[in-house]
mmCIF file of C-alpha atoms and ligand atoms in Angstrom:
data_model
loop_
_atom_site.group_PDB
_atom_site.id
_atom_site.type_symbol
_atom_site.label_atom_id
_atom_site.label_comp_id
_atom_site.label_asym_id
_atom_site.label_seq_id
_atom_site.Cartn_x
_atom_site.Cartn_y
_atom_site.Cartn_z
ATOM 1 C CA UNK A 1 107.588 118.599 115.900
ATOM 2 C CA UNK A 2 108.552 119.275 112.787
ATOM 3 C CA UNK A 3 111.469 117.596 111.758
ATOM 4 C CA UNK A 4 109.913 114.471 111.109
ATOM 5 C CA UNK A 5 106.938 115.856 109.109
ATOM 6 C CA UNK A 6 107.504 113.816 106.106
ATOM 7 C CA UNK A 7 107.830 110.645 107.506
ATOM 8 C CA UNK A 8 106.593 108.065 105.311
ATOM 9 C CA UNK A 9 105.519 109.842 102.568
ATOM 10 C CA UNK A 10 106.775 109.691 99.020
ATOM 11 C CA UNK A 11 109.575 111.629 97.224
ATOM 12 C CA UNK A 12 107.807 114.687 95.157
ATOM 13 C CA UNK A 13 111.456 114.311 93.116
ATOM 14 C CA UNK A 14 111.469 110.776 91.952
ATOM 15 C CA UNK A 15 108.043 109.924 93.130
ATOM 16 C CA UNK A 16 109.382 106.199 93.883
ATOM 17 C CA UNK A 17 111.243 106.380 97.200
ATOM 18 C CA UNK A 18 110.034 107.294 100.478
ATOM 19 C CA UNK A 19 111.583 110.381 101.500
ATOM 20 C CA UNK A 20 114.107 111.221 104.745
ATOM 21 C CA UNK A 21 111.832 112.117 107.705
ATOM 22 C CA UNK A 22 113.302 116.417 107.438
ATOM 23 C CA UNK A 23 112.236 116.537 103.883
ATOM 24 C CA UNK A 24 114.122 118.987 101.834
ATOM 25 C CA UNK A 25 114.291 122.753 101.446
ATOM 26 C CA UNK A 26 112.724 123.253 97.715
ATOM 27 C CA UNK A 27 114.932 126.713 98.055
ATOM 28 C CA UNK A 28 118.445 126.021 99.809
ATOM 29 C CA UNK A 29 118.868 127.647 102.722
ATOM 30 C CA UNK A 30 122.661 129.036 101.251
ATOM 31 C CA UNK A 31 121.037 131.129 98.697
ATOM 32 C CA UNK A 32 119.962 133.276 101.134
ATOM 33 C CA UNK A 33 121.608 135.169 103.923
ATOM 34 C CA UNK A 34 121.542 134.251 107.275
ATOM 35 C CA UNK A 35 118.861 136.729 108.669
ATOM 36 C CA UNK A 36 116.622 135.723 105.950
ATOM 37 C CA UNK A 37 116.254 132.023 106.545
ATOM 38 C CA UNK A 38 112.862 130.974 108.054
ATOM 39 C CA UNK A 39 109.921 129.863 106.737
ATOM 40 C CA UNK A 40 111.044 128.604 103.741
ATOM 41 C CA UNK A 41 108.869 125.763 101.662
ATOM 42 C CA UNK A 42 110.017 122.235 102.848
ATOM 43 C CA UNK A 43 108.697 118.489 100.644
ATOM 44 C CA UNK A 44 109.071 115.279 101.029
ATOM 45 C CA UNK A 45 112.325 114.002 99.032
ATOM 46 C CA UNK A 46 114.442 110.756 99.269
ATOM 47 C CA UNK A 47 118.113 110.826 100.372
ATOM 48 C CA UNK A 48 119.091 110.203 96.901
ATOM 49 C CA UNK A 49 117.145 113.243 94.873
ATOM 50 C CA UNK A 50 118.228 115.346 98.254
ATOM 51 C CA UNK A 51 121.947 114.197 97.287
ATOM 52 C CA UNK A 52 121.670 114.961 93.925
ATOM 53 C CA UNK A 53 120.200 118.441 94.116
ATOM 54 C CA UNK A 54 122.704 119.160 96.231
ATOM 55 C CA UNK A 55 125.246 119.007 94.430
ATOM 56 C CA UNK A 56 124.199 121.446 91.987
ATOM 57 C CA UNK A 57 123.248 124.032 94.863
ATOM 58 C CA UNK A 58 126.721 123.657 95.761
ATOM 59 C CA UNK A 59 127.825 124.557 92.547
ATOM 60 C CA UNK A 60 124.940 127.804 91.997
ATOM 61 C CA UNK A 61 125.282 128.972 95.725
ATOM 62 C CA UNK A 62 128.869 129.332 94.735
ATOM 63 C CA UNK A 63 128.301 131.310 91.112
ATOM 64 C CA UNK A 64 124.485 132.667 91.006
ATOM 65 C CA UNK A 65 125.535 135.766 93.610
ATOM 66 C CA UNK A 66 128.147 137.037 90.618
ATOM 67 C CA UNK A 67 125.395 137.165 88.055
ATOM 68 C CA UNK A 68 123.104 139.221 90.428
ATOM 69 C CA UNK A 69 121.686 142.572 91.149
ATOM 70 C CA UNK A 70 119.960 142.796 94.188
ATOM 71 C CA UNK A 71 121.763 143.684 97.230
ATOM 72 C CA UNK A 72 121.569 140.481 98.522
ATOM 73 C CA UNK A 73 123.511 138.861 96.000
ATOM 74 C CA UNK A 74 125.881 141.479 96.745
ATOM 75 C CA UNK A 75 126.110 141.170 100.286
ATOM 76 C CA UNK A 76 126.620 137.124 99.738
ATOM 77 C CA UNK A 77 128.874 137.662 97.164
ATOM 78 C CA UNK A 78 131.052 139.392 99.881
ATOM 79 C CA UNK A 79 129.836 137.031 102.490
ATOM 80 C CA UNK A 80 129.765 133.533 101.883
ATOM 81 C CA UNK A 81 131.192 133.276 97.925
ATOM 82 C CA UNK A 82 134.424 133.414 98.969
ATOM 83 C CA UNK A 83 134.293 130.593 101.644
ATOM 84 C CA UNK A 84 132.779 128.171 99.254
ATOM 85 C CA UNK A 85 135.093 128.933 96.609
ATOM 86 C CA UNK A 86 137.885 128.705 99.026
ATOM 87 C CA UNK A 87 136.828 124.761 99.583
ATOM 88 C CA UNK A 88 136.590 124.160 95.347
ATOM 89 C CA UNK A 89 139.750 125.697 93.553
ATOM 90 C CA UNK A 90 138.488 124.251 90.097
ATOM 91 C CA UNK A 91 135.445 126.053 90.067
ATOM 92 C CA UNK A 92 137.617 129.439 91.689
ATOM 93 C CA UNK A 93 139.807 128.651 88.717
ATOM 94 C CA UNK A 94 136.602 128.727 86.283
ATOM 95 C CA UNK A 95 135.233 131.737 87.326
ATOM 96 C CA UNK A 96 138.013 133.902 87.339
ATOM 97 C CA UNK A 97 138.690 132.605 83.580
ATOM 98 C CA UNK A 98 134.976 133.186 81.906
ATOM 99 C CA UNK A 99 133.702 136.232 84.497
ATOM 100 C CA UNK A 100 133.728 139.780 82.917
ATOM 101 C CA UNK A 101 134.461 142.698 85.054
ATOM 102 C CA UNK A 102 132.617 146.213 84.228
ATOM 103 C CA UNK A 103 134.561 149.068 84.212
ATOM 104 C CA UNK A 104 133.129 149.779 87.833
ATOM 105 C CA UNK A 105 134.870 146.483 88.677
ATOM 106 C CA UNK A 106 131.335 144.588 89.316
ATOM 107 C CA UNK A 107 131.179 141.456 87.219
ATOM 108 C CA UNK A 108 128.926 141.251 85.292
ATOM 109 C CA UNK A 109 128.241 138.385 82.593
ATOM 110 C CA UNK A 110 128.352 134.826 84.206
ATOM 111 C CA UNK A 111 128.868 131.968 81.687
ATOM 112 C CA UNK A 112 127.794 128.856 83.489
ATOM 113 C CA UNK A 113 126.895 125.319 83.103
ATOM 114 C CA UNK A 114 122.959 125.536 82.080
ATOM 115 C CA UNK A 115 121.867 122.486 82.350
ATOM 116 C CA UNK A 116 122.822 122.771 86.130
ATOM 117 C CA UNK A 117 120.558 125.309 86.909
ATOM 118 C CA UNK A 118 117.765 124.052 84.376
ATOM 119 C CA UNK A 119 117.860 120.330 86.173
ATOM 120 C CA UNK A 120 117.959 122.488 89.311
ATOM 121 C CA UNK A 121 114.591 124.257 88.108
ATOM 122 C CA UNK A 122 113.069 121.164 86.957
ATOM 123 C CA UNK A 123 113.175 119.970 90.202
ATOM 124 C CA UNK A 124 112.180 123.046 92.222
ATOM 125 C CA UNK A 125 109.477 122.882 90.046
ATOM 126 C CA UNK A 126 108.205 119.691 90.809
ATOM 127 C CA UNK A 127 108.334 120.677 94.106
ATOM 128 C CA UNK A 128 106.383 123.568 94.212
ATOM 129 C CA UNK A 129 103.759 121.852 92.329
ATOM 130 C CA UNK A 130 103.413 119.689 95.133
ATOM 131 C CA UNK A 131 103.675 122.594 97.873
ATOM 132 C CA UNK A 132 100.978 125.000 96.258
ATOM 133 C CA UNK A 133 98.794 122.486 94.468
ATOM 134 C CA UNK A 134 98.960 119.202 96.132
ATOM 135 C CA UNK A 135 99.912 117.606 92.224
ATOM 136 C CA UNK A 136 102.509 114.967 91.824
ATOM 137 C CA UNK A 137 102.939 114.838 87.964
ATOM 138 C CA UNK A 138 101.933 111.544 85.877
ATOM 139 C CA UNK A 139 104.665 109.436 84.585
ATOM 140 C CA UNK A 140 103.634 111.110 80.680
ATOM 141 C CA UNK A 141 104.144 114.657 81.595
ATOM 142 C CA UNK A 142 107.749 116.603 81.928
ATOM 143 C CA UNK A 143 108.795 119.732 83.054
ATOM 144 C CA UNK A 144 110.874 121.732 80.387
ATOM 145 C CA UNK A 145 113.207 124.428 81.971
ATOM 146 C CA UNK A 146 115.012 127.311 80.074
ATOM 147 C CA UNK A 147 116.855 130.263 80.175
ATOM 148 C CA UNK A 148 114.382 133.187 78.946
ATOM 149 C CA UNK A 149 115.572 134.879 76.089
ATOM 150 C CA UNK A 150 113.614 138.033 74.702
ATOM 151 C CA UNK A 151 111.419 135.979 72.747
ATOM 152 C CA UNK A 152 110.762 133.490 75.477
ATOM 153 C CA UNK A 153 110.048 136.143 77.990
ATOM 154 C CA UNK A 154 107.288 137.383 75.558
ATOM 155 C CA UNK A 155 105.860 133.790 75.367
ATOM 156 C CA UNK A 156 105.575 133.416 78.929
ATOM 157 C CA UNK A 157 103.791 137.045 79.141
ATOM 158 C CA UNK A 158 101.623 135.513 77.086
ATOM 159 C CA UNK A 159 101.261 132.131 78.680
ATOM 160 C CA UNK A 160 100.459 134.062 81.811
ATOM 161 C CA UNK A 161 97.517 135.650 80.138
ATOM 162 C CA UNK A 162 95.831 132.560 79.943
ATOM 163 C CA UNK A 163 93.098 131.303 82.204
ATOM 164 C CA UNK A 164 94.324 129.607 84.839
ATOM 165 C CA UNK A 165 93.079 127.435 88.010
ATOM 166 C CA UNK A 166 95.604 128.867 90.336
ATOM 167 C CA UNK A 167 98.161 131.382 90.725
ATOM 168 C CA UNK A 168 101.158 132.396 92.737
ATOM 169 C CA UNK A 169 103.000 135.041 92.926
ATOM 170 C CA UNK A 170 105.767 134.464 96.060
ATOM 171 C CA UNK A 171 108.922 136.430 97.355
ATOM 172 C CA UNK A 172 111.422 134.906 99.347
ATOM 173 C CA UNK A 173 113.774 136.019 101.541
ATOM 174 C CA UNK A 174 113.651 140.286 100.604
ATOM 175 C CA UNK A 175 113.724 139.368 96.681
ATOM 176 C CA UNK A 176 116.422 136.775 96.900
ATOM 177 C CA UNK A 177 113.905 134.383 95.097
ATOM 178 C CA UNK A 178 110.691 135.473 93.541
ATOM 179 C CA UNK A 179 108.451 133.253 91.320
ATOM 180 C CA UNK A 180 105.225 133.111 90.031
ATOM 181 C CA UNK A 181 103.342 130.088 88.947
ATOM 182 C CA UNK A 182 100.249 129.462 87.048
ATOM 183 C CA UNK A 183 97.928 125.953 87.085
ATOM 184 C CA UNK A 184 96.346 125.288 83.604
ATOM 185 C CA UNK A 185 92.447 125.750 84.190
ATOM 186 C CA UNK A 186 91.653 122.357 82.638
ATOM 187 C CA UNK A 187 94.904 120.312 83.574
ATOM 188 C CA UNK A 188 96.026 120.888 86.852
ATOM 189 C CA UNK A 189 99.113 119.082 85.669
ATOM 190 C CA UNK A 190 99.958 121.971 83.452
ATOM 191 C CA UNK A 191 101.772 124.685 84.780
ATOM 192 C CA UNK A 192 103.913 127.395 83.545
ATOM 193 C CA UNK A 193 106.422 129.448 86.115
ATOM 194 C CA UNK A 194 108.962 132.214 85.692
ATOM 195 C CA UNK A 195 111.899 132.101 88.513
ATOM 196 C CA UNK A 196 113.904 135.472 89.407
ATOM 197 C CA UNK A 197 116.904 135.461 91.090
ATOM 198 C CA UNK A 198 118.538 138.302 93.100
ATOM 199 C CA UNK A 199 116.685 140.454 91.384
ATOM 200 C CA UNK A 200 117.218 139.065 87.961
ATOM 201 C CA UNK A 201 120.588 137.415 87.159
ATOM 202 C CA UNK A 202 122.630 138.263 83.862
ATOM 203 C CA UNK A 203 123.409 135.209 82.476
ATOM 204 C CA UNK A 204 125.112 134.301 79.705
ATOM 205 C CA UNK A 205 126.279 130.185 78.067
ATOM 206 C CA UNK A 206 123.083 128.929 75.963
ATOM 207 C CA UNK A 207 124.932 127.224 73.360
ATOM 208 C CA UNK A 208 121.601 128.303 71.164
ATOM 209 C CA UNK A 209 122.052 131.669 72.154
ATOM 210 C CA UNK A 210 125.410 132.534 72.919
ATOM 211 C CA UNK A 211 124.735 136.222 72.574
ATOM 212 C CA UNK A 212 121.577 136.211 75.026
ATOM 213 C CA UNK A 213 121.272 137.588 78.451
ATOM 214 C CA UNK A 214 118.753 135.933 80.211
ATOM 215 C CA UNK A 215 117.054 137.591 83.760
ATOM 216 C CA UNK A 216 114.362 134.983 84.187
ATOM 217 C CA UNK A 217 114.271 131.333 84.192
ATOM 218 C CA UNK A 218 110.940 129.729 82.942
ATOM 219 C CA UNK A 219 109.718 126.198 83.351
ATOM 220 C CA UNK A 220 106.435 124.570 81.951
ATOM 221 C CA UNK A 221 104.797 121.592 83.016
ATOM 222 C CA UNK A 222 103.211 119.872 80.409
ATOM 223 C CA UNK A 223 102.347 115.990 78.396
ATOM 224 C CA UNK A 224 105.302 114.991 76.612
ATOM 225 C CA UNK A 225 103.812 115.499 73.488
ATOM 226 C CA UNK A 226 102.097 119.458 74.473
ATOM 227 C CA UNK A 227 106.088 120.441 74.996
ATOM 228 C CA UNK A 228 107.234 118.887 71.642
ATOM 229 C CA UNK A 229 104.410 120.148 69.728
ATOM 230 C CA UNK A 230 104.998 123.660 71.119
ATOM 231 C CA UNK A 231 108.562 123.155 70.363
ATOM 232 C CA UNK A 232 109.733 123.516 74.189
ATOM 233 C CA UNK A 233 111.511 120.547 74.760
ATOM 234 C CA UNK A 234 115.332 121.483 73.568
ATOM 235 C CA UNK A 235 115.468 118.305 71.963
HETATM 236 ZN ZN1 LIG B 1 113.538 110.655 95.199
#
């Protein structure tokens, strides 16, 4: 059976421990509605990179829906948002301070804590790596996550362009997640992917770009040194 399908095997996350005999779901199941959740891609992770992602799917299952326009994010929004918020006031409080409302009452800019869903990303990243292409990355690469401003979104179309070993193009769950992924033709360690959310969240709180609106959120795989040369890693 499946639930113990990862037995023994190593952590895709931290690539050190030996991960919890379910694995985990690379996409949490509370993104998506409940008639949409089957078949989603599962890894091997250890109880303490499960715990830690978590937490921040806690946090973006609670505010992702309010940046979103696909129905789905609607329908959760409605759903499930208010339960969760229900169980964390501070976060309730948060929202209803930085949220603005359109003038058809829909909110509509989310400011929100980036580095949660850019460590989120990282690791989802890792993950699918793993799921599509069998590659655990070498302790001397990194995985760089960002928001996509305009510019970015023009590097990536670019990026994309390039020849590549492998490439995926996925939709989960009626367009609650999409992604696509490319492997570098002579590194299958490199790999560049661009993540859209209900249907392309509006979100807004890169302190470098306070005025941006991002839809998509990139991630490249790459040697330390290939994402500080190219000026990707924010720091
Ligand atoms: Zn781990």
């Amino acid at each position: 059976m499946a639930s113990k399908q990862f037995q023994n095997q190593l952590c895709v996350y931290c690539g050190k421990e030996h991960s919890i005999p379910t694995g985990d779901h690379v996409f949490a199941r509370q993104f998506f509605l409940e008639e949409h959740r089957s078949h989603f891609p599962k890894v091997p992770a250890c109880l303490d990179c499960n715990n830690a992602k978590a937490k921040d799917e806690t946090y973006l299952t609670a505010v992702l829906p309010f940046g979103g326009r696909h129905s789905v994010a609607r329908k959760n929004l409605t759903l499930m948002v208010p339960k969760r918020l229900a169980k964390n006031q501070r976060l309730k409080r948060e929202l209803a301070d930085g949220i603005t409302i359109s003038q058809a009452g829909i909110p509509t800019m989310l400011p929100i804590e980036i580095q949660r869903v850019t460590r989120l990303f990282e690791m989802i990243t890792r993950a699918l790596l793993w799921h599509h292409w069998n590659v655990r990355l070498p302790d001397q690469y990194a995985i760089e996550c960002a928001l996509l401003s305009s510019v970015g979104e023009l590097l990536y179309e670019k990026l994309f362009e390039m020849n590549s070993n492998n490439f995926v193009d996925i939709s989960l769950g009626n367009g609650t997640f999409s992604y696509c992924g490319a492997q570098g033709a002579g590194d299958p360690n490199f790999s560049i992917w661009r993540y859209e959310i209900y249907g392309g969240l509006q979100l807004t709180g890169d302190p470098d770009f306070p005025e941006e609106v991002a839809r998509y959120v990139g991630a490249i795989s790459g040697t330390h040194e290939l994402l500080r040369d190219q000026g990707l890693m924010s720091n």
